[in-house]
XYZ file of C-alpha atoms in Angstrom:
428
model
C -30.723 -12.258 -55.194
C -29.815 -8.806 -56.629
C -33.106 -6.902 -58.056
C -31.465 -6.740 -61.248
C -31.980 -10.449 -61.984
C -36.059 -9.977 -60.122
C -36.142 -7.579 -62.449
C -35.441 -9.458 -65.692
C -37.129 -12.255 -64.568
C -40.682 -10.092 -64.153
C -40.040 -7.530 -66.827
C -42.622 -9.623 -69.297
C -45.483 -9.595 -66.487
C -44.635 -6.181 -65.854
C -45.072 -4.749 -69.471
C -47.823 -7.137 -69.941
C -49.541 -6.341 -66.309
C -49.747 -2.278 -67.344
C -50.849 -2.848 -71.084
C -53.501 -5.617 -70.579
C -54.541 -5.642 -66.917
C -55.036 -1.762 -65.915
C -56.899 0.742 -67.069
C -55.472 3.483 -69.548
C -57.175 5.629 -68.720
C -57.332 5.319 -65.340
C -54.863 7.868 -63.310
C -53.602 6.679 -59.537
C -52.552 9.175 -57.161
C -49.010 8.581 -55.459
C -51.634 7.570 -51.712
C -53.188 5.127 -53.830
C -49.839 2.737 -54.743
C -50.409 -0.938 -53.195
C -47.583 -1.942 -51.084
C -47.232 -4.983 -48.992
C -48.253 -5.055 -45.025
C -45.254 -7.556 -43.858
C -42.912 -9.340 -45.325
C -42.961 -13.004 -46.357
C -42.824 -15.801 -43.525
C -40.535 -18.740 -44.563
C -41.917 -21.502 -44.496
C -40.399 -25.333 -43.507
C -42.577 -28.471 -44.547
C -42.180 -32.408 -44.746
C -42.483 -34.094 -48.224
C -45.559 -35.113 -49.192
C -47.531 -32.384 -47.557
C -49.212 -28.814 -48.317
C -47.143 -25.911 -48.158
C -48.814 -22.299 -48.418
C -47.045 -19.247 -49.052
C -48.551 -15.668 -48.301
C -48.692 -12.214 -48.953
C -50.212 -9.237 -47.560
C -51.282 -6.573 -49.905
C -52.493 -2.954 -48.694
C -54.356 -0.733 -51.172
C -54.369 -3.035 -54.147
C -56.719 -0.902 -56.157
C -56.781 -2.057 -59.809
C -53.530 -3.521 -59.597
C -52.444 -7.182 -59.770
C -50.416 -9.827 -57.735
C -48.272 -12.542 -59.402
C -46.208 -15.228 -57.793
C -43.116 -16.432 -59.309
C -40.577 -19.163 -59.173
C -37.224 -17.655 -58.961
C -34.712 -20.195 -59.512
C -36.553 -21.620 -62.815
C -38.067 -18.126 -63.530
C -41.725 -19.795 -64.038
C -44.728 -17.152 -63.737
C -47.100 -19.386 -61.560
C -49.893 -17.534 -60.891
C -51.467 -13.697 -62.073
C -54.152 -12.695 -59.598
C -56.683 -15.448 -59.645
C -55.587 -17.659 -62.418
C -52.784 -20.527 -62.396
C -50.317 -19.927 -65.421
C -48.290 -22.987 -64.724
C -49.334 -26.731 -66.189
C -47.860 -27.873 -62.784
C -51.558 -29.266 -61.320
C -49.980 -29.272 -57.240
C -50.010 -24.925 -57.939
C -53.150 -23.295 -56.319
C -53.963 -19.889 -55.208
C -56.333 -18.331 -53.210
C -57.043 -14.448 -51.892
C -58.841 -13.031 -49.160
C -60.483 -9.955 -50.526
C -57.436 -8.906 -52.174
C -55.742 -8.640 -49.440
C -53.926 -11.886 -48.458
C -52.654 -13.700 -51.657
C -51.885 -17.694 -50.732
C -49.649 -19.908 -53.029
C -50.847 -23.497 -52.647
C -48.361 -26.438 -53.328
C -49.467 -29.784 -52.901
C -47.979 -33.096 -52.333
C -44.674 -30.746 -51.835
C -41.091 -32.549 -53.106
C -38.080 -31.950 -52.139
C -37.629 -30.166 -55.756
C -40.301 -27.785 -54.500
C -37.383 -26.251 -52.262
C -36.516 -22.795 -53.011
C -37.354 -19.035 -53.350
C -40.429 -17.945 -54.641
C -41.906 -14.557 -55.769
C -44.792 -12.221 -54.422
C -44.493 -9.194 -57.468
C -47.124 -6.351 -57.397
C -47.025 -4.996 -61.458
C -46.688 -1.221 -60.367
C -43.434 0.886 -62.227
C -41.512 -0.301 -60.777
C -42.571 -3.135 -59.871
C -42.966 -4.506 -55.818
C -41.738 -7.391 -54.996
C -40.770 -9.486 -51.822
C -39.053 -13.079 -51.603
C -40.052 -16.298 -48.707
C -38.245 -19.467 -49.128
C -39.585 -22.688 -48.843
C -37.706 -25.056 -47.211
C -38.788 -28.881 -47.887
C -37.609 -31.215 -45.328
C -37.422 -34.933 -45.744
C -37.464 -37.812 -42.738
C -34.114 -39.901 -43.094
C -34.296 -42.895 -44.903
C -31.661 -46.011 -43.733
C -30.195 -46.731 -47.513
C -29.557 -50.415 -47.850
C -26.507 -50.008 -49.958
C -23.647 -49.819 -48.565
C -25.541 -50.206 -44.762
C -24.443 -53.659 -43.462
C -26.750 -56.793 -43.109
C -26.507 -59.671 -40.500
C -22.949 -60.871 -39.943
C -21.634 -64.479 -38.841
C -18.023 -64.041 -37.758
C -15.927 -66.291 -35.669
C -14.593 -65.032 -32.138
C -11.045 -62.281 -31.828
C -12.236 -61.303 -35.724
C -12.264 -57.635 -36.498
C -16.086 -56.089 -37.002
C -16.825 -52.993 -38.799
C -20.719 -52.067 -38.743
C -21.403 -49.457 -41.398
C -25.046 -47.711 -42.128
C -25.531 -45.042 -44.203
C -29.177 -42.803 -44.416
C -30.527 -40.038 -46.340
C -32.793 -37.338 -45.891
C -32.773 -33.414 -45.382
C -31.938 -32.169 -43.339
C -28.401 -34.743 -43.475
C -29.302 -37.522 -40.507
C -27.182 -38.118 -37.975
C -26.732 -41.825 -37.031
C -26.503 -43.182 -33.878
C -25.273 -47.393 -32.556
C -27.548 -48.858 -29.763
C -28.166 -52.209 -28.995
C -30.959 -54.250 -28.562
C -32.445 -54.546 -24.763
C -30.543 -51.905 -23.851
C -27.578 -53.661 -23.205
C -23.997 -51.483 -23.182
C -21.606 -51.510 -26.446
C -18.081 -52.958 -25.047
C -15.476 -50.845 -26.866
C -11.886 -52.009 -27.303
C -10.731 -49.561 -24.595
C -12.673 -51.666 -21.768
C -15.291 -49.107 -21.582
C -19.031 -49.923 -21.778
C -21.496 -47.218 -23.126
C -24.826 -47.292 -23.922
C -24.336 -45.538 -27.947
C -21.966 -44.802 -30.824
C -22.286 -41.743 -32.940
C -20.923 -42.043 -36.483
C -22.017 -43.927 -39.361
C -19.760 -46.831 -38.367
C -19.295 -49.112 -35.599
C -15.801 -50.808 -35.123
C -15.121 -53.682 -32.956
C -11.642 -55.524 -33.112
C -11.236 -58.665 -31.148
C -14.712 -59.552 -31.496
C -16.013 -61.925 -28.482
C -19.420 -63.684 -27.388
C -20.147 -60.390 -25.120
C -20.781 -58.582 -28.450
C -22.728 -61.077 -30.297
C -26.626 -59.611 -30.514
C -28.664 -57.044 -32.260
C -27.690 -53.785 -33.198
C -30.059 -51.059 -33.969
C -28.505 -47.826 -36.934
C -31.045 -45.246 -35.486
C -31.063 -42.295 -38.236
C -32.549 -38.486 -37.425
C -32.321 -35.591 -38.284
C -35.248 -33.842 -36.305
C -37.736 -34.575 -38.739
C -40.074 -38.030 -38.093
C -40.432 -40.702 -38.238
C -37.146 -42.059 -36.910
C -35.691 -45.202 -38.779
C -34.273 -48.025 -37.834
C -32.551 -50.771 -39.176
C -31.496 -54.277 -36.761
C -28.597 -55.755 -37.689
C -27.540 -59.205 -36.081
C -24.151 -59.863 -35.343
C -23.225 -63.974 -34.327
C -20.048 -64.740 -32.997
C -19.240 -68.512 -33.637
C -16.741 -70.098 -30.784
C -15.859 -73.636 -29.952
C -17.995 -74.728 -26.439
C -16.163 -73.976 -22.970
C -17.665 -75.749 -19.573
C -17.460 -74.041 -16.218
C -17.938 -76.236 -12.818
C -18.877 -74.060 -9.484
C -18.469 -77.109 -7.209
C -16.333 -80.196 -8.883
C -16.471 -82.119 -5.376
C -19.973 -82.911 -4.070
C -21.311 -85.312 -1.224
C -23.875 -87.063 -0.607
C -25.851 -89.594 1.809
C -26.962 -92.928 0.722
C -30.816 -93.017 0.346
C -30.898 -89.209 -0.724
C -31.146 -87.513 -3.717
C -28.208 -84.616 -5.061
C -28.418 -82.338 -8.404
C -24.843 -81.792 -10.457
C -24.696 -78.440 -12.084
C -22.620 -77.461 -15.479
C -22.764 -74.113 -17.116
C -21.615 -74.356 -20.516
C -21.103 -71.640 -23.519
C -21.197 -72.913 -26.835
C -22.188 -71.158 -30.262
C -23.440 -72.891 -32.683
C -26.229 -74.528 -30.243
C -24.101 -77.252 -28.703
C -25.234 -81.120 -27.808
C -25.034 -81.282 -24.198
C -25.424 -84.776 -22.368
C -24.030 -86.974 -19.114
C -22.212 -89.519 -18.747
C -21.001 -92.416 -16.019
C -16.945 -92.430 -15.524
C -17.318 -95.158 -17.847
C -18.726 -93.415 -20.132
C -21.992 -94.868 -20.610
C -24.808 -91.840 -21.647
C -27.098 -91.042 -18.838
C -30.655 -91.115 -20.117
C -33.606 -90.103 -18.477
C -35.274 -92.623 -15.856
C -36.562 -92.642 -12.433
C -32.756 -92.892 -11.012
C -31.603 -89.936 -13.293
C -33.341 -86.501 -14.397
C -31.033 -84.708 -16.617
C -31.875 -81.233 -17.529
C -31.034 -78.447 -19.990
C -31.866 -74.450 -19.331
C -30.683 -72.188 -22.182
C -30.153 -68.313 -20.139
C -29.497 -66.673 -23.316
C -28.310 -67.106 -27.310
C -25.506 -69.155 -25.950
C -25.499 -69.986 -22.600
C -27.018 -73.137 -20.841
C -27.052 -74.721 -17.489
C -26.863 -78.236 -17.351
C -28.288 -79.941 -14.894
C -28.385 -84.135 -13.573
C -30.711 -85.246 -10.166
C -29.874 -88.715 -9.194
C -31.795 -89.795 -6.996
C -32.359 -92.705 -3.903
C -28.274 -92.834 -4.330
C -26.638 -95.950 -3.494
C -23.170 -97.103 -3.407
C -22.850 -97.697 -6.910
C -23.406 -94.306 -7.177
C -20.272 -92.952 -5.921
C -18.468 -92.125 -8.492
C -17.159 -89.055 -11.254
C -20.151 -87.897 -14.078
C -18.991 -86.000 -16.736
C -20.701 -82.922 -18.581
C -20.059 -82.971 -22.354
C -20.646 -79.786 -25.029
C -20.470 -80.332 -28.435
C -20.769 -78.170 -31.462
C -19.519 -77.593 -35.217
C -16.429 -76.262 -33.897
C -15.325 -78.363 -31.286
C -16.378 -80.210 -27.837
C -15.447 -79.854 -24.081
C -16.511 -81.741 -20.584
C -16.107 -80.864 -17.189
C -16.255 -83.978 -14.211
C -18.109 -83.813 -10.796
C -17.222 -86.276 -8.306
C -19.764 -87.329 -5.271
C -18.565 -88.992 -2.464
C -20.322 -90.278 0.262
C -21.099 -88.563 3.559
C -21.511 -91.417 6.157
C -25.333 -90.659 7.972
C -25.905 -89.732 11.744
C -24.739 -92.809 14.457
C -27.282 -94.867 15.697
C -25.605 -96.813 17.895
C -26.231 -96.926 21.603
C -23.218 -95.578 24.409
C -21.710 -97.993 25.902
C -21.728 -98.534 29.837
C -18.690 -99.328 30.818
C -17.937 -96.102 32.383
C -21.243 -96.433 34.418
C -21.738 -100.016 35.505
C -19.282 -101.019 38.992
C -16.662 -102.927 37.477
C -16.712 -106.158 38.019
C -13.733 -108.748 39.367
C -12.993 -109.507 35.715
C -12.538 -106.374 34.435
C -10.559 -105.272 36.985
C -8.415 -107.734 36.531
C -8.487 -106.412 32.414
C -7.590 -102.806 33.801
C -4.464 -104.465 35.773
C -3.241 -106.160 32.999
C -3.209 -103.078 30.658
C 0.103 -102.177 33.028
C 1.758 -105.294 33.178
C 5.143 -105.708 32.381
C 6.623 -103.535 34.634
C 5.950 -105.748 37.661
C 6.447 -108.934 35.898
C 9.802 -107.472 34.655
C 11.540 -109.582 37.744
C 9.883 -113.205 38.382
C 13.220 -114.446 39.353
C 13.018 -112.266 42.680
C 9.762 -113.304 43.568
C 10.585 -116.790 43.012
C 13.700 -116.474 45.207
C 11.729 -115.242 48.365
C 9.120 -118.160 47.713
C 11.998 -120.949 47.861
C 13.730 -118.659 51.093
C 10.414 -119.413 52.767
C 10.640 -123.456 51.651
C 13.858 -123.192 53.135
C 12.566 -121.638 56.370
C 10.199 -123.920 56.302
C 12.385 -126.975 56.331
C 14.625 -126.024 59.162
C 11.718 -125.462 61.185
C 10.958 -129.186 60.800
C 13.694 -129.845 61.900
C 13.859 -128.156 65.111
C 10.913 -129.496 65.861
C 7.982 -127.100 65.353
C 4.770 -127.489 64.423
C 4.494 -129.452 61.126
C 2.202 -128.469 58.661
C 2.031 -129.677 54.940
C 1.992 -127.302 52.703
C -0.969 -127.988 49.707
C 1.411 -126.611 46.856
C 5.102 -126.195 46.848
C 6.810 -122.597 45.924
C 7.096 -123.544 41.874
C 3.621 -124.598 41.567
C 2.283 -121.658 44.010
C 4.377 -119.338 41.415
C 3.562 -121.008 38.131
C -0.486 -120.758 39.297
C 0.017 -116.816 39.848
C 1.817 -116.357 36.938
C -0.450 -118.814 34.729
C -3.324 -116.252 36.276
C -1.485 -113.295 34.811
C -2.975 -111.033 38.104
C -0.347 -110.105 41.006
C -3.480 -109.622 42.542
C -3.887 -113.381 42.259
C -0.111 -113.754 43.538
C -0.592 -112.102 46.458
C -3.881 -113.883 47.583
C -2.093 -117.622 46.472
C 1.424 -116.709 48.937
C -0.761 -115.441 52.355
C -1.295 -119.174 53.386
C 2.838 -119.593 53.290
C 3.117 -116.258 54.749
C 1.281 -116.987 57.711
C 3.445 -120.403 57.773
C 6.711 -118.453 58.101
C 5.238 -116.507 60.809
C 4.793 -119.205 62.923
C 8.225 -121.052 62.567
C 9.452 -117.225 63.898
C 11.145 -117.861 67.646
C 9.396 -116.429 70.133
């Protein structure tokens, strides 16, 4: 401020100062004039506290020291004694030397420039300002409160904070979990006093902390909830599962719901699965809206072998999701057979032969031919007379016995007796 203005501000404590506070008679020598040892220090204090001013004074002599207000031009103080009614003003010396303006309980109307003024002509003066500053201070108009919105809505978070110096604010959420922006990128904070977030989904549902500062403390903060409503969606890792009879097997469902959903079992028939000894149905909640469902069934049987369903419901909606077990057949207890090890016996060969048979079979008319060429023989040899022998069982029957026998094995063993026949009507 220009001294001109000091100067009409101080020009009554002057005048008064050299008519009523020093001597008249009294002559100073130029070495004697007070002046001040160093200038003021500024001085920066929170609200509510003490702030003290000083001034150094060399050589005071007889003269005084007055401290001002400049921007109201109030006289506070003249030497020892408070002029002001304000009751937070004080002031204190240290042998004239260091002059200390007191304010208590400083406000932020306290801020300003005040005045250290030695009454010599001209006056002395010097200037300190007092800077007042004031922890922010979350307003709750127009900051935003908790918010219920439904999912793909638009969101715009607003807080708003005052305090001096002017806070800056700053978006976190709770459990330091990241902010998902609409860019796909996940950050930890938002500066600015509002937080926008279009498409709104269940990954942004949760608390979010305004944090204002402005380098003075305490730092506020204000929570703000945001809750995303969406109808209830079911997710199945395995949809197939088997089982053996006798055991026991736990069906797993994962479903997302928000409100809370109703989440329950039930048979492909659609009767509600309760709990009992047979079933165990379960519910885990992992967060605000997530749960896993699970169902043990246990000593399964064959009845058991069939689809479950896993059911969601809520306010907005329901969904289900189906499991199916199927049985897994146990380990074989049956013993190995031995036919491959045990000698094979007359029967079963005769089983192995007839797994080839109709190749050999394919021409009974042949064999039947030679058996009736060795009747024939057999006749003529009678009548040449050779050796007559009966025979026990003409050609037919011999061939309808092998063939009723179903073994060429058989055949074979049935003809040697006529064989042997023929070879003895040969001539010699």
């Amino acid at each position: 401020m220009e001294a001109s203005v000091f100067r009409r501000l101080l020009c009554v404590f002057t005048a008064a100062s050299v008519v009523a506070l020093a001597a008249p008679n009294e002559l100073l020598s130029t070495t004697d004039v007070p002046k001040f040892g160093k200038s003021i220090d500024n001085v920066t204090i929170p609200v509510s506290r003490e702030a003290i001013l000083g001034c150094i004074v060399e050589d005071l002599g007889t003269y005084k020291v007055a401290w001002l207000r400049v921007d109201t031009q109030t006289i506070l103080t003249i030497h020892g004694h408070v002029i002001t009614k304000n009751h937070r003003i004080g002031v204190t010396h240290s042998d004239h030397h260091t002059w200390e303006l007191h304010i208590k309980d400083v406000r932020e109307s306290d801020r300003g420039w005040y005045m250290c003024q030695i009454n010599t002509d001209p006056m002395k003066s010097q200037l300190g300002f007092l800077q007042v500053v004031v922890p922010p201070d979350i307003l709750d108009y127009p900051t935003s409160t908790d918010m219920v919105v439904r999912e793909s809505s638009n969101v715009t978070l607003r807080c708003e904070a005052s305090g001096s110096p002017s806070p800056s604010i700053t978006w976190r959420r709770e459990g330091s979990e990241t902010i998902p922006l609409a860019t796909g990128e996940e950050v930890a904070s938002v500066e600015g006093t509002t937080l926008n977030i279009p498409k709104v989904n269940r990954l942004h549902m949760g608390a979010y902390l305004c944090i204002a500062s402005n380098g003075v403390p305490p730092t506020p903060s204000k929570r703000i909830m945001l809750v995303v409503h969406f109808t209830p969606m079911m997710t199945i890792q395995n949809q197939l599962i088997g089982a053996q009879e006798g055991h026991s097997v736990t069906l797993e469902c994962n479903s997302e719901a928000f409100p809370k959903s109703i989440n329950y079992w039930t048979k492909a028939s659609g009767e509600i699965i309760t709990k009992s000894s047979k079933y165990e149905p379960e519910l885990h909640d992992i967060n605000a809206y997530k749960s896993q469902m699970r169902l043990t069934i246990n000593h399964i049987n064959e009845e058991d072998y069939t689809t479950y369903k896993c059911i969601a419901k809520n306010s907005l909606g329901e969904t289900d999701g189906s499991i199916k077990l199927y049985h897994i057949p146990g380990p074989s207890t049956t013993t190995q057979s031995t036919v491959a090890t045990d000698p094979p016996s007359p029967r079963k060969e005769v089983l192995v032969v007839q797994q080839k048979p109709r190749e050999r079979q394919s021409s009974p008319s042949k064999s039947e031919a030679e058996i009736n060429e060795i009747s024939r023989t057999s006749d003529t040899s009678k009548k040449d007379g050779s050796p007559k022998r009966k025979l026990k069982k003409t050609a037919p029957e011999v061939v309808q016995s092998a063939s009723s026998s179903g073994s060429f094995a058989n055949v074979y063993l049935s003809l040697r007796p006529l064989l042997g026949l023929f070879l003895l009507t040969l001539p010699l």
